[in-house]
Coordinates of C-alpha atoms in Angstrom, one line a residue:
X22 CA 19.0 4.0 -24.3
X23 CA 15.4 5.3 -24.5
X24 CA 12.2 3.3 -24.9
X25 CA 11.7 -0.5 -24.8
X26 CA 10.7 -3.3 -26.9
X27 CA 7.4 -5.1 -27.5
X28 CA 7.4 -7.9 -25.4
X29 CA 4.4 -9.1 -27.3
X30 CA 5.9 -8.9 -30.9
X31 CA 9.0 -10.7 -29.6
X32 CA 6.6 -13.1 -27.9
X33 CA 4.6 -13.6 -31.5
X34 CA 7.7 -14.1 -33.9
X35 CA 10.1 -16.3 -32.0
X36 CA 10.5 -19.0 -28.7
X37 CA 13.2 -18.1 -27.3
X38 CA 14.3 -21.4 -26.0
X39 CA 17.5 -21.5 -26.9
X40 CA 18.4 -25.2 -29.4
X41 CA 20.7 -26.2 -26.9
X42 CA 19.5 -25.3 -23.4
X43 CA 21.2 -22.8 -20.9
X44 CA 23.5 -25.2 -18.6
X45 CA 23.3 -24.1 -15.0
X46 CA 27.2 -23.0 -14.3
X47 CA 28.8 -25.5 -11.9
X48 CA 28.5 -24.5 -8.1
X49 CA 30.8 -25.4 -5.6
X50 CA 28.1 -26.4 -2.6
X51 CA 31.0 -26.7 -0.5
X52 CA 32.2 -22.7 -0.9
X53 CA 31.9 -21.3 2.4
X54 CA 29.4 -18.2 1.9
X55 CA 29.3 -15.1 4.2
X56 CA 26.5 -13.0 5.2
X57 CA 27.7 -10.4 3.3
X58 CA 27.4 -11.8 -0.1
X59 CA 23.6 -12.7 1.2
X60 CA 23.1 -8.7 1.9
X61 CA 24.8 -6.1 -0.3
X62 CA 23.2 -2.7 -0.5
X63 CA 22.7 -1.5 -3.8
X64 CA 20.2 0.4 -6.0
X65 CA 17.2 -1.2 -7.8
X66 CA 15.7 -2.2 -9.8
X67 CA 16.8 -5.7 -10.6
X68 CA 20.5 -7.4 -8.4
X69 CA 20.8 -9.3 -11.5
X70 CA 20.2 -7.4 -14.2
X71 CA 21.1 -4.1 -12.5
X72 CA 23.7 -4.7 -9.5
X73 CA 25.5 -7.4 -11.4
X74 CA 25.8 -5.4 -15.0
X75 CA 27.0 -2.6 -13.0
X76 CA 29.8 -4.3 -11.4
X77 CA 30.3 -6.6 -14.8
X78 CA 31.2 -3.3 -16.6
X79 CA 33.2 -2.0 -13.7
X80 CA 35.5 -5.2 -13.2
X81 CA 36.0 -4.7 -17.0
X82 CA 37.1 -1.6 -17.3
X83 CA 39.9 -2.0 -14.8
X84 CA 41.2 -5.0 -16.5
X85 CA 40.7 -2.9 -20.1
X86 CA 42.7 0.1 -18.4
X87 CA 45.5 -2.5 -17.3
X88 CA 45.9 -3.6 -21.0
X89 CA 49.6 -2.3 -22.3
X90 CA 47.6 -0.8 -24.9
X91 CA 45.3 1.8 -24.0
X92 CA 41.2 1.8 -24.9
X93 CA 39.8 3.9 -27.4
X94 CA 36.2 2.3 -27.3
X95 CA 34.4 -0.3 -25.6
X96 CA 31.2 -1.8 -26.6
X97 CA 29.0 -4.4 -24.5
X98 CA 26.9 -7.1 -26.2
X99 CA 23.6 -7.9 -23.7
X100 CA 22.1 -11.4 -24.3
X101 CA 19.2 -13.9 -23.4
X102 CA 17.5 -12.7 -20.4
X103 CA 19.7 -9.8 -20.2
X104 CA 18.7 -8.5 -23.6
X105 CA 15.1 -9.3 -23.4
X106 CA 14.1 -7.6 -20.4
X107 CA 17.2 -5.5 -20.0
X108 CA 15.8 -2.0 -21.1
X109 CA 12.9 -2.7 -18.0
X110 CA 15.4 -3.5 -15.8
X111 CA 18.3 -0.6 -16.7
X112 CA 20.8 -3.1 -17.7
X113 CA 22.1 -0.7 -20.2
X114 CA 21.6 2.2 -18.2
X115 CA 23.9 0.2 -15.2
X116 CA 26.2 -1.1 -17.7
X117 CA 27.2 2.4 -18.7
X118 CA 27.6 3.3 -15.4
X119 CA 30.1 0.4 -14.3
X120 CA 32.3 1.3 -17.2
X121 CA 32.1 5.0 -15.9
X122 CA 33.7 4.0 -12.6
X123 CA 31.2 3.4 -11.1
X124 CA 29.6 0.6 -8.3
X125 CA 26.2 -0.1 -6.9
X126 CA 27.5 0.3 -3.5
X127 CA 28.9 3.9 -4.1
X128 CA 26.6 5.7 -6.5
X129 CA 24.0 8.0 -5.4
X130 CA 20.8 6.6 -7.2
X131 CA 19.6 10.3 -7.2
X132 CA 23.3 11.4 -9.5
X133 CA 22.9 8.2 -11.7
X134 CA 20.2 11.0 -14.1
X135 CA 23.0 13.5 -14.1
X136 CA 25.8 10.9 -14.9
X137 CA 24.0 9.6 -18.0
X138 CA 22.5 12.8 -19.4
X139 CA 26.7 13.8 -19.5
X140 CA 27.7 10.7 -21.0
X141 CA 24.8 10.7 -23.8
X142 CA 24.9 14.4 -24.5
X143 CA 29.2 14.5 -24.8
X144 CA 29.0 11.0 -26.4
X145 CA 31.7 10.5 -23.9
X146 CA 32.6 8.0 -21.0
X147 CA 35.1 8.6 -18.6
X148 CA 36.5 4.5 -18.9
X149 CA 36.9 3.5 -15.1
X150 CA 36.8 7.0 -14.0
X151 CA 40.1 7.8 -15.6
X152 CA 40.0 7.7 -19.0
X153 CA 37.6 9.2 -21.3
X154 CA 36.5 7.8 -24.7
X155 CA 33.9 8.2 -26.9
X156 CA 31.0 5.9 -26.7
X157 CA 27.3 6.3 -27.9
X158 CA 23.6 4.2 -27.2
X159 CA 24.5 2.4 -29.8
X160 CA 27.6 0.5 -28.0
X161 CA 25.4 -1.3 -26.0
X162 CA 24.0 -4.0 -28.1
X163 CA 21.1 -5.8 -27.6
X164 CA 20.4 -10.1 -28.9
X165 CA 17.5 -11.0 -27.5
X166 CA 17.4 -14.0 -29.6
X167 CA 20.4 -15.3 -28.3
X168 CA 21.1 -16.8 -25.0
X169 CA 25.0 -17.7 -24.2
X170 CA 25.5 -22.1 -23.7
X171 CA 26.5 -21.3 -20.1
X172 CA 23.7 -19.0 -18.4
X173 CA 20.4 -17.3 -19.3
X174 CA 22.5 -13.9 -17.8
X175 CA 25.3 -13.5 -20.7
X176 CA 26.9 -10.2 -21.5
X177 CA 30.2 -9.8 -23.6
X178 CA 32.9 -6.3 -23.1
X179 CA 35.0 -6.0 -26.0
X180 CA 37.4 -2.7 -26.0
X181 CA 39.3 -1.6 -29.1
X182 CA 42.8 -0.4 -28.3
X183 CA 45.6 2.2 -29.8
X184 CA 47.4 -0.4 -31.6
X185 CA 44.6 -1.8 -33.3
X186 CA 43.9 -5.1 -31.1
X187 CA 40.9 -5.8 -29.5
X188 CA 40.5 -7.2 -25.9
X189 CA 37.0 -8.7 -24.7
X190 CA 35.7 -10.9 -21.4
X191 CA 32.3 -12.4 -21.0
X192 CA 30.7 -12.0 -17.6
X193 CA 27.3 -14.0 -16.4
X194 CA 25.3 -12.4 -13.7
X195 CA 24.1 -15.2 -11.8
X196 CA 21.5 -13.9 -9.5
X197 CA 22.1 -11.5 -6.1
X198 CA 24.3 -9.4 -8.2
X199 CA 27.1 -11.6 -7.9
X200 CA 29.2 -12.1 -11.2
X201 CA 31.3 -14.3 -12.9
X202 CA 33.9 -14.1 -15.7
X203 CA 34.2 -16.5 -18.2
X204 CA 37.2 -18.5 -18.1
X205 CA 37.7 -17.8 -14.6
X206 CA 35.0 -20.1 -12.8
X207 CA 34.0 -19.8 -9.3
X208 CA 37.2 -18.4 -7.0
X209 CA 38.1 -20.6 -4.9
X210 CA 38.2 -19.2 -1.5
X211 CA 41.1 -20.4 0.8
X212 CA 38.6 -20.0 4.0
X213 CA 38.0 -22.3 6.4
X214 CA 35.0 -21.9 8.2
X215 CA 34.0 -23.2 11.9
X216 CA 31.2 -25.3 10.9
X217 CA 30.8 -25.9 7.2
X218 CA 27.3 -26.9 5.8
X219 CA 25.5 -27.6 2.6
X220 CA 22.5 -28.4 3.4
X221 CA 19.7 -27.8 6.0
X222 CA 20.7 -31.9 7.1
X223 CA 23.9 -30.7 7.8
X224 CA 22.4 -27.2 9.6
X225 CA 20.1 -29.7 12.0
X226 CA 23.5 -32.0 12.7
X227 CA 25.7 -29.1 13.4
X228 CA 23.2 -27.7 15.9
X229 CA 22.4 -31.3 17.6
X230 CA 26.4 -31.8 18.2
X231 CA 26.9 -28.3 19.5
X232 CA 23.8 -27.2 21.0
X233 CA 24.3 -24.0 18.8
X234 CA 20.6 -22.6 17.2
X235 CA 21.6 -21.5 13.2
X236 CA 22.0 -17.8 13.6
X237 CA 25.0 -19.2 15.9
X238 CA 26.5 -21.6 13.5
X239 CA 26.8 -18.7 10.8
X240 CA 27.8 -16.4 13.1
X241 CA 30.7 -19.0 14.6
X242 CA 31.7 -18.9 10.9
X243 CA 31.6 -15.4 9.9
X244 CA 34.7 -14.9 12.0
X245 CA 36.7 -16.4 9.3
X246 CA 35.3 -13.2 6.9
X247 CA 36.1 -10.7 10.5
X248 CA 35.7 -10.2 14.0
X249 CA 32.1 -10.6 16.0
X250 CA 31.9 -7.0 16.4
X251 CA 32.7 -6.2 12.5
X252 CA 29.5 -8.8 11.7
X253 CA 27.4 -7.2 14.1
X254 CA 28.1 -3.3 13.0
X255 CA 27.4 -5.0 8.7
X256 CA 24.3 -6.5 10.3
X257 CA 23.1 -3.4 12.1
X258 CA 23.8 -1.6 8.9
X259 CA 21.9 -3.6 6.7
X260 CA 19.0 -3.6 9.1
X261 CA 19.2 -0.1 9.0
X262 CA 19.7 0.2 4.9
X263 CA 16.2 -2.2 5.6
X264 CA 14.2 0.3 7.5
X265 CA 15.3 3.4 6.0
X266 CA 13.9 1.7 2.7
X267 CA 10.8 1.2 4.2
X268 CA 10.2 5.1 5.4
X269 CA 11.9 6.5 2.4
X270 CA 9.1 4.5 0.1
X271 CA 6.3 5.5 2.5
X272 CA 7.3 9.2 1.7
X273 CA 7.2 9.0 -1.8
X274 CA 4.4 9.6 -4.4
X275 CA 3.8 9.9 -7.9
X276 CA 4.2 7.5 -11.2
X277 CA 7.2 5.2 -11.1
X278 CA 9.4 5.5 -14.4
X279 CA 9.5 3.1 -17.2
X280 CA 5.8 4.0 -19.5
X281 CA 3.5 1.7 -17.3
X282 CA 1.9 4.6 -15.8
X283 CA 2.0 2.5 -12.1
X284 CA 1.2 5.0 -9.1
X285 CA 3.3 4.3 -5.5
X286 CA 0.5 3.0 -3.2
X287 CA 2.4 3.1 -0.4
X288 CA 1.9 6.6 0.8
X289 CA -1.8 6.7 0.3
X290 CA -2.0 3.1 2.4
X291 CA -0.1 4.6 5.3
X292 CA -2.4 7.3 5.2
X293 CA -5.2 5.4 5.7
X294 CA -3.7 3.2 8.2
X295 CA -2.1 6.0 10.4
X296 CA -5.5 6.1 12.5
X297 CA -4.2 3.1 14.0
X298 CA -0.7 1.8 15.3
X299 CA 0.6 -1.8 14.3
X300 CA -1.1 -4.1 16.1
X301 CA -3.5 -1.6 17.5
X302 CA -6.4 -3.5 15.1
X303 CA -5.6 -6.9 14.3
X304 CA -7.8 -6.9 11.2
X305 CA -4.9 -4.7 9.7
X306 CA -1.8 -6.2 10.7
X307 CA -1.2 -7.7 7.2
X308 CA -2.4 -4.8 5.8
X309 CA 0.9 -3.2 7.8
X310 CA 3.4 -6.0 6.6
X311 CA 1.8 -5.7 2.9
X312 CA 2.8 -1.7 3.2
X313 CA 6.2 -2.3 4.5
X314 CA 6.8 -4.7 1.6
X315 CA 4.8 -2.3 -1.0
X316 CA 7.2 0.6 -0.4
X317 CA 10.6 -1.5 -0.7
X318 CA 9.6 -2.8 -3.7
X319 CA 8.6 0.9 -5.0
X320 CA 11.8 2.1 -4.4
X321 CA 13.3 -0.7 -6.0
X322 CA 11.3 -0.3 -9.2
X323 CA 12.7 3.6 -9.0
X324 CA 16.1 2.8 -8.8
X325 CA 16.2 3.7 -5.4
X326 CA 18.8 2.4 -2.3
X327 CA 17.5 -1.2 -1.5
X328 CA 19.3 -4.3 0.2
X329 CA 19.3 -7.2 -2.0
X330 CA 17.7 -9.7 0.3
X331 CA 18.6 -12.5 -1.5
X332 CA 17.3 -10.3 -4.8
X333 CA 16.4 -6.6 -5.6
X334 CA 13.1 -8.2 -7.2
X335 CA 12.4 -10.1 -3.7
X336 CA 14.1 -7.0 -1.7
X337 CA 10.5 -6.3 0.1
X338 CA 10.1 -9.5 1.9
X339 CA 12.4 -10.0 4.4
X340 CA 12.4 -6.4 5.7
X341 CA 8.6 -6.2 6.1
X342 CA 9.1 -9.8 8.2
X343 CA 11.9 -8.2 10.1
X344 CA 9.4 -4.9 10.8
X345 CA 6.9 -7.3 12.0
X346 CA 9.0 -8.6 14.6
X347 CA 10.5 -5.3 15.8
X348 CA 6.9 -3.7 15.9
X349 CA 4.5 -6.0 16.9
X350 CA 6.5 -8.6 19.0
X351 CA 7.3 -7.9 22.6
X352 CA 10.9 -8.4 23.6
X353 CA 12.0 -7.5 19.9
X354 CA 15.4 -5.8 20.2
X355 CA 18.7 -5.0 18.6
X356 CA 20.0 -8.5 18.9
X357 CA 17.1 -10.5 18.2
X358 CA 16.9 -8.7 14.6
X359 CA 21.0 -9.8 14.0
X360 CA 19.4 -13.5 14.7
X361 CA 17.0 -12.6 12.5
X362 CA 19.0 -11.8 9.5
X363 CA 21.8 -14.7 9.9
X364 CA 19.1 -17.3 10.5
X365 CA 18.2 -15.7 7.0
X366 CA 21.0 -16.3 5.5
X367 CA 21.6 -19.9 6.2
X368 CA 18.5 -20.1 4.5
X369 CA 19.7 -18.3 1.3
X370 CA 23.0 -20.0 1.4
X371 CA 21.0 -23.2 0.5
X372 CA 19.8 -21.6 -2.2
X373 CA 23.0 -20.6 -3.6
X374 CA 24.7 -23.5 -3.3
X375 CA 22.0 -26.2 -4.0
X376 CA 20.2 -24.5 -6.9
X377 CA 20.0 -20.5 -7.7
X378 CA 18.7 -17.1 -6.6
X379 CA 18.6 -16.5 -10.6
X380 CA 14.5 -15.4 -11.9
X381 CA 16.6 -16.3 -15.2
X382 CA 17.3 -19.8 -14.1
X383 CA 14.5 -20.5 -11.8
X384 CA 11.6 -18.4 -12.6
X385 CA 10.1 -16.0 -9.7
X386 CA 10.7 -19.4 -6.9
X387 CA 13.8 -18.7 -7.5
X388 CA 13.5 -14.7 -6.0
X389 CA 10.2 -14.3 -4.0
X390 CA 10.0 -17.7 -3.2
X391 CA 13.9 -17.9 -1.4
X392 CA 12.7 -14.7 0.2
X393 CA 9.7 -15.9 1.6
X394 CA 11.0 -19.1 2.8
X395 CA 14.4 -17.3 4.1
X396 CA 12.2 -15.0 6.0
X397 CA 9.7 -17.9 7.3
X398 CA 13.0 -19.4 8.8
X399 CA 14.2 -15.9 10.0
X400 CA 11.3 -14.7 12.4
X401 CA 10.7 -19.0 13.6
X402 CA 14.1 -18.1 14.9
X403 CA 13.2 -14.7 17.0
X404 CA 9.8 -16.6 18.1
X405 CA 11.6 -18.7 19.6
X406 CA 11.6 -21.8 17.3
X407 CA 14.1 -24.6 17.4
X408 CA 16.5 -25.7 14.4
X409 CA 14.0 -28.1 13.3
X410 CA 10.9 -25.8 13.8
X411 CA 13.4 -23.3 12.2
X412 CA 13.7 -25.7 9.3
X413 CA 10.2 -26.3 8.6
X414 CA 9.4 -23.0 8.5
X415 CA 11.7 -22.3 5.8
X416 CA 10.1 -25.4 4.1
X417 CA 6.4 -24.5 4.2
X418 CA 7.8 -20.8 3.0
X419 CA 9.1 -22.5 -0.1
X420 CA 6.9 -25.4 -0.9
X421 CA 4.1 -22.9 -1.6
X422 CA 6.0 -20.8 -3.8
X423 CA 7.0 -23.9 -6.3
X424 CA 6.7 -22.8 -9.7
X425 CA 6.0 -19.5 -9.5
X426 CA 6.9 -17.9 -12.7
X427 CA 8.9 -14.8 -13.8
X428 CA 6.5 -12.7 -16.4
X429 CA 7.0 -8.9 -15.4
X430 CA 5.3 -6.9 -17.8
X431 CA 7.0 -4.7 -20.2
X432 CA 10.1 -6.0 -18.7
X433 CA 10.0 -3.5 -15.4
X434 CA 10.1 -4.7 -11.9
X435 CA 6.7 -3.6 -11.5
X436 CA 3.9 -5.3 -12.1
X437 CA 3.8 -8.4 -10.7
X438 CA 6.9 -7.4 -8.8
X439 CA 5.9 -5.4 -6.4
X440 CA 2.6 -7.3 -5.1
X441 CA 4.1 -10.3 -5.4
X442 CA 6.8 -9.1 -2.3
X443 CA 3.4 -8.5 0.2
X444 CA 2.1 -11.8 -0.4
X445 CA 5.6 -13.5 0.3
X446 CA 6.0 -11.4 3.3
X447 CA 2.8 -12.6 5.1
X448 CA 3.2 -16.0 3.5
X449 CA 6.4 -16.0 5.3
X450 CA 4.6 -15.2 8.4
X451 CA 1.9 -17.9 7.9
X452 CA 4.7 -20.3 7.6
X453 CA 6.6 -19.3 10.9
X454 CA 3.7 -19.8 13.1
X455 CA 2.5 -23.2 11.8
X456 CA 6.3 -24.4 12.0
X457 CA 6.0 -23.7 15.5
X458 CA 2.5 -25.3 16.2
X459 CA 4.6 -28.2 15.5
X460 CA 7.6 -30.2 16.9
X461 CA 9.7 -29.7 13.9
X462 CA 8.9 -32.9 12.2
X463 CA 7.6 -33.2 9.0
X464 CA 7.7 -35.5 5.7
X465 CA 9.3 -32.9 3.1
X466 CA 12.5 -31.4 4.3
X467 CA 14.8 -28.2 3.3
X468 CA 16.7 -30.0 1.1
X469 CA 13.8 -31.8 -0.6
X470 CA 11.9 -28.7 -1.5
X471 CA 15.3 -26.7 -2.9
X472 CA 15.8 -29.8 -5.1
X473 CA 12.5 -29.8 -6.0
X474 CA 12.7 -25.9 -6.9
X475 CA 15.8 -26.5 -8.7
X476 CA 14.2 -29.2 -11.1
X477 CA 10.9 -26.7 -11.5
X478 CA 13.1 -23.9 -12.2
X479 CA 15.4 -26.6 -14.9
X480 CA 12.0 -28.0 -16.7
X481 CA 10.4 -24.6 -17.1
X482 CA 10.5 -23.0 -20.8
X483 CA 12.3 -19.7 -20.6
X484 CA 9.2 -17.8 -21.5
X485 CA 8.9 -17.6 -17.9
X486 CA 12.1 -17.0 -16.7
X487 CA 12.6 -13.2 -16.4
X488 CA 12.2 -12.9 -20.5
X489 CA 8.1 -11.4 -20.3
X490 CA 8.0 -13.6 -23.3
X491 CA 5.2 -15.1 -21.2
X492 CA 2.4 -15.2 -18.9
X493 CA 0.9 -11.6 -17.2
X494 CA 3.9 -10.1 -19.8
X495 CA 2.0 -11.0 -23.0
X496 CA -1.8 -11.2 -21.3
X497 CA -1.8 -7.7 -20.4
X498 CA -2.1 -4.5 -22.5
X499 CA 0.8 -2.0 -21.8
X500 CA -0.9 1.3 -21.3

């Protein structure tokens, strides 16, 4: 499970485009979405190629432990993006430890070391956490030359059994760490919500016919998911998960793993910003929100405890947006930052239901770029902003974003990862304020610019969709 591949050899001896192109799965735009599939707090460094493998291989070995016959092996076949960038991103690593028993919302990141070293040096896995079987590096198996018809995100479990048979399930990670299992489509959910919407059209009519801003329309329709209290205590704790990501990364130093050799910054930035508070010199205020987005995102690339927000790769955004407002925005309290988050979320339903949260599918527009706009949207909200000026924002937040590609070099979530989350962040904040220097009208709607990202994200080559088979990926030496 050591080492990774060269991107640049890859890049030199094949195009990866697959003969027939990856088809988007179907989405259901009408499936009601909760905040909590928006926000799940996991470890880093990748929701789709981390969080989703992880819970993948843990949904499989429950179903391979229900088998009549018991497992003697597994083995796990990684392909397209998976395969190409998965050694960067710990896909194997993750994989193993789903099979183990293991989920992203449970593990310690600072055990996950311990747990591996076991497993490689016994040449053992516990299946589950109740069966143990033998299983080596070489059972994960990688085709980067092969993407799956479905999705760019393809991974195969096949388990051998006592008497001989063999059962196997394919799973796609689709973005966000949410999976899906071949054969079984999207569940339906038998949910009906207060005020259903697909699109920010639907958002601005809702709100006209009620009177209700947007954190109020999702939160009117998280009480089918659970009481007003229960949404409040998952918001709290994801703004805390938020913030305690932001001073954990500040505290740390050193080289992050992976053989790039990239230093945390965020320490040595704080330091020389500590003369002054937030706010206290306005020259630095982005140099603040770039710091708050800088140590997320360095936590992330060490596997640390992050809130995918939509993404792990996009996880700095939105809570350097949200520190913004609590530190340097008079009146910011407790339940101006729930508004923030399910104002947020509208957003990144959108996204999820009119095109994807996938870098596989959509390039970095699809990661940074819902973060940025989701977070533009978020703090128009706590400024005050109405639906429409609420809406703009998270169209400016996007439109800028268009086409931004996927290229991390050597595969990590590093380089351009974590600079790319600063500039969303204070583009996010450059997009609230000139929503609201306006009435809230404006030529290019929501809804125009996530079709718009959809088709960007459909027309461009996979090179630069989370494969670093292209762009900063190939152009840049590895040290």
């Amino acid at each position: 499970m050591e080492g990774r591949p060269d991107r640049r050899e890859d890049a030199m001896h094949a195009d990866v485009t697959p003969a027939t192109p990856v088809t988007p799965l179907d989405r259901d735009v009408h499936r009601p979405i909760s905040v909590a599939e928006l926000f799940t707090i996991g470890i880093g460094p990748s929701s789709s190629h981390t969080v989703g493998p992880m819970r993948a291989g843990f949904d499989f070995a429950q179903r391979a432990l229900g088998r009549d016959s018991p497992p003697v092996g597994v083995t796990c076949d990684l392909y397209g993006s998976l395969a190409l960038t998965g050694r960067g991103h710990a896909t194997d690593t993750a994989t193993v430890l789903g099979l183990a028993g293991w989920e992203p919302e449970r593990i310690d990141p600072d055990d996950a070391p311990t747990i591996l070293a076991a497993i490689d040096r016994d040449a053992r896995l516990t299946l589950g956490g109740t069966l143990p079987i033998g299983f080596a590096a070489g059972d994960i198996v990688f085709h980067p030359r092969e993407f799956l018809p479905e999705h760019p995100n393809g991974m195969t479990f096949t388990a051998t059994l006592t008497d001989g048979t063999a059962y196997a399930e394919t799973y796609f990670s689709i973005g966000g760490g949410a999976i899906l299992r071949k054969g079984a489509g999207i569940t339906a959910i038998n949910i009906a919500v207060r005020h259903p919407f697909s699109s920010g059209a639907d958002l601005l009519a809702i709100g006209d016919a009620t009177g209700l801003a947007i954190a109020d329309i999702v939160r009117a329709n998280e009480e089918a998911w659970r009481s007003p209290g229960e949404t409040d205590a998952f918001l709290d704790a994801v703004r805390r998960a938020m913030s305690a990501c932001i001073d954990r990364g500040i505290a740390q130093d050193g080289v992050l793993p992976g053989g790039l050799k990239v230093r945390r910054r965020a320490r040595a930035l704080s330091a020389g910003l500590s003369g002054e508070r937030p706010g206290g010199n306005p020259a630095e205020v982005f140099e603040w929100v770039s710091l708050w987005a800088l140590a997320v995102n360095e936590e992330n690339a060490a596997g640390g405890r992050v809130v995918t927000a939509p993404t792990n790769g996009a996880a700095g955004v939105l809570p350097a947006v949200l520190r913004f407002y609590e530190t340097l925005i008079a009146g910011a309290n407790a339940e101006g930052a729930r508004t923030f988050l399910l104002t947020a979320a509208a957003i990144g339903m959108l996204y999820k239901k009119r095109a994807s949260i996938s870098a596989a599918e959509m390039g970095c527009q699809g990661e940074v770029g819902v973060a940025c706009s989701m977070a533009a949207g978020a703090l128009a909200a706590v400024l005050g902003g109405s639906n429409r000026q609420i809406e703009n924002a998270a169209e400016i937040g996007m439109e800028h974003n268009l086409g931004l590609t996927c290229d991390p070099i050597g595969g990590l979530v590093q380089i351009p990862c974590i600079e790319r989350n600063t500039m969303g962040a204070v583009k996010a904040i450059n997009a609230a304020y000139l929503a609201l220097r306006g009435d809230g009208s404006h030529i290019v709607s929501l809804d125009a610019v996530i079709e718009t990202m959809r088709q960007t994200g459909a027309d461009m080559r996979s090179q630069y969709k989370e494969t670093s088979l292209g762009g900063l990926a190939v152009n840049v030496v590895e040290c």
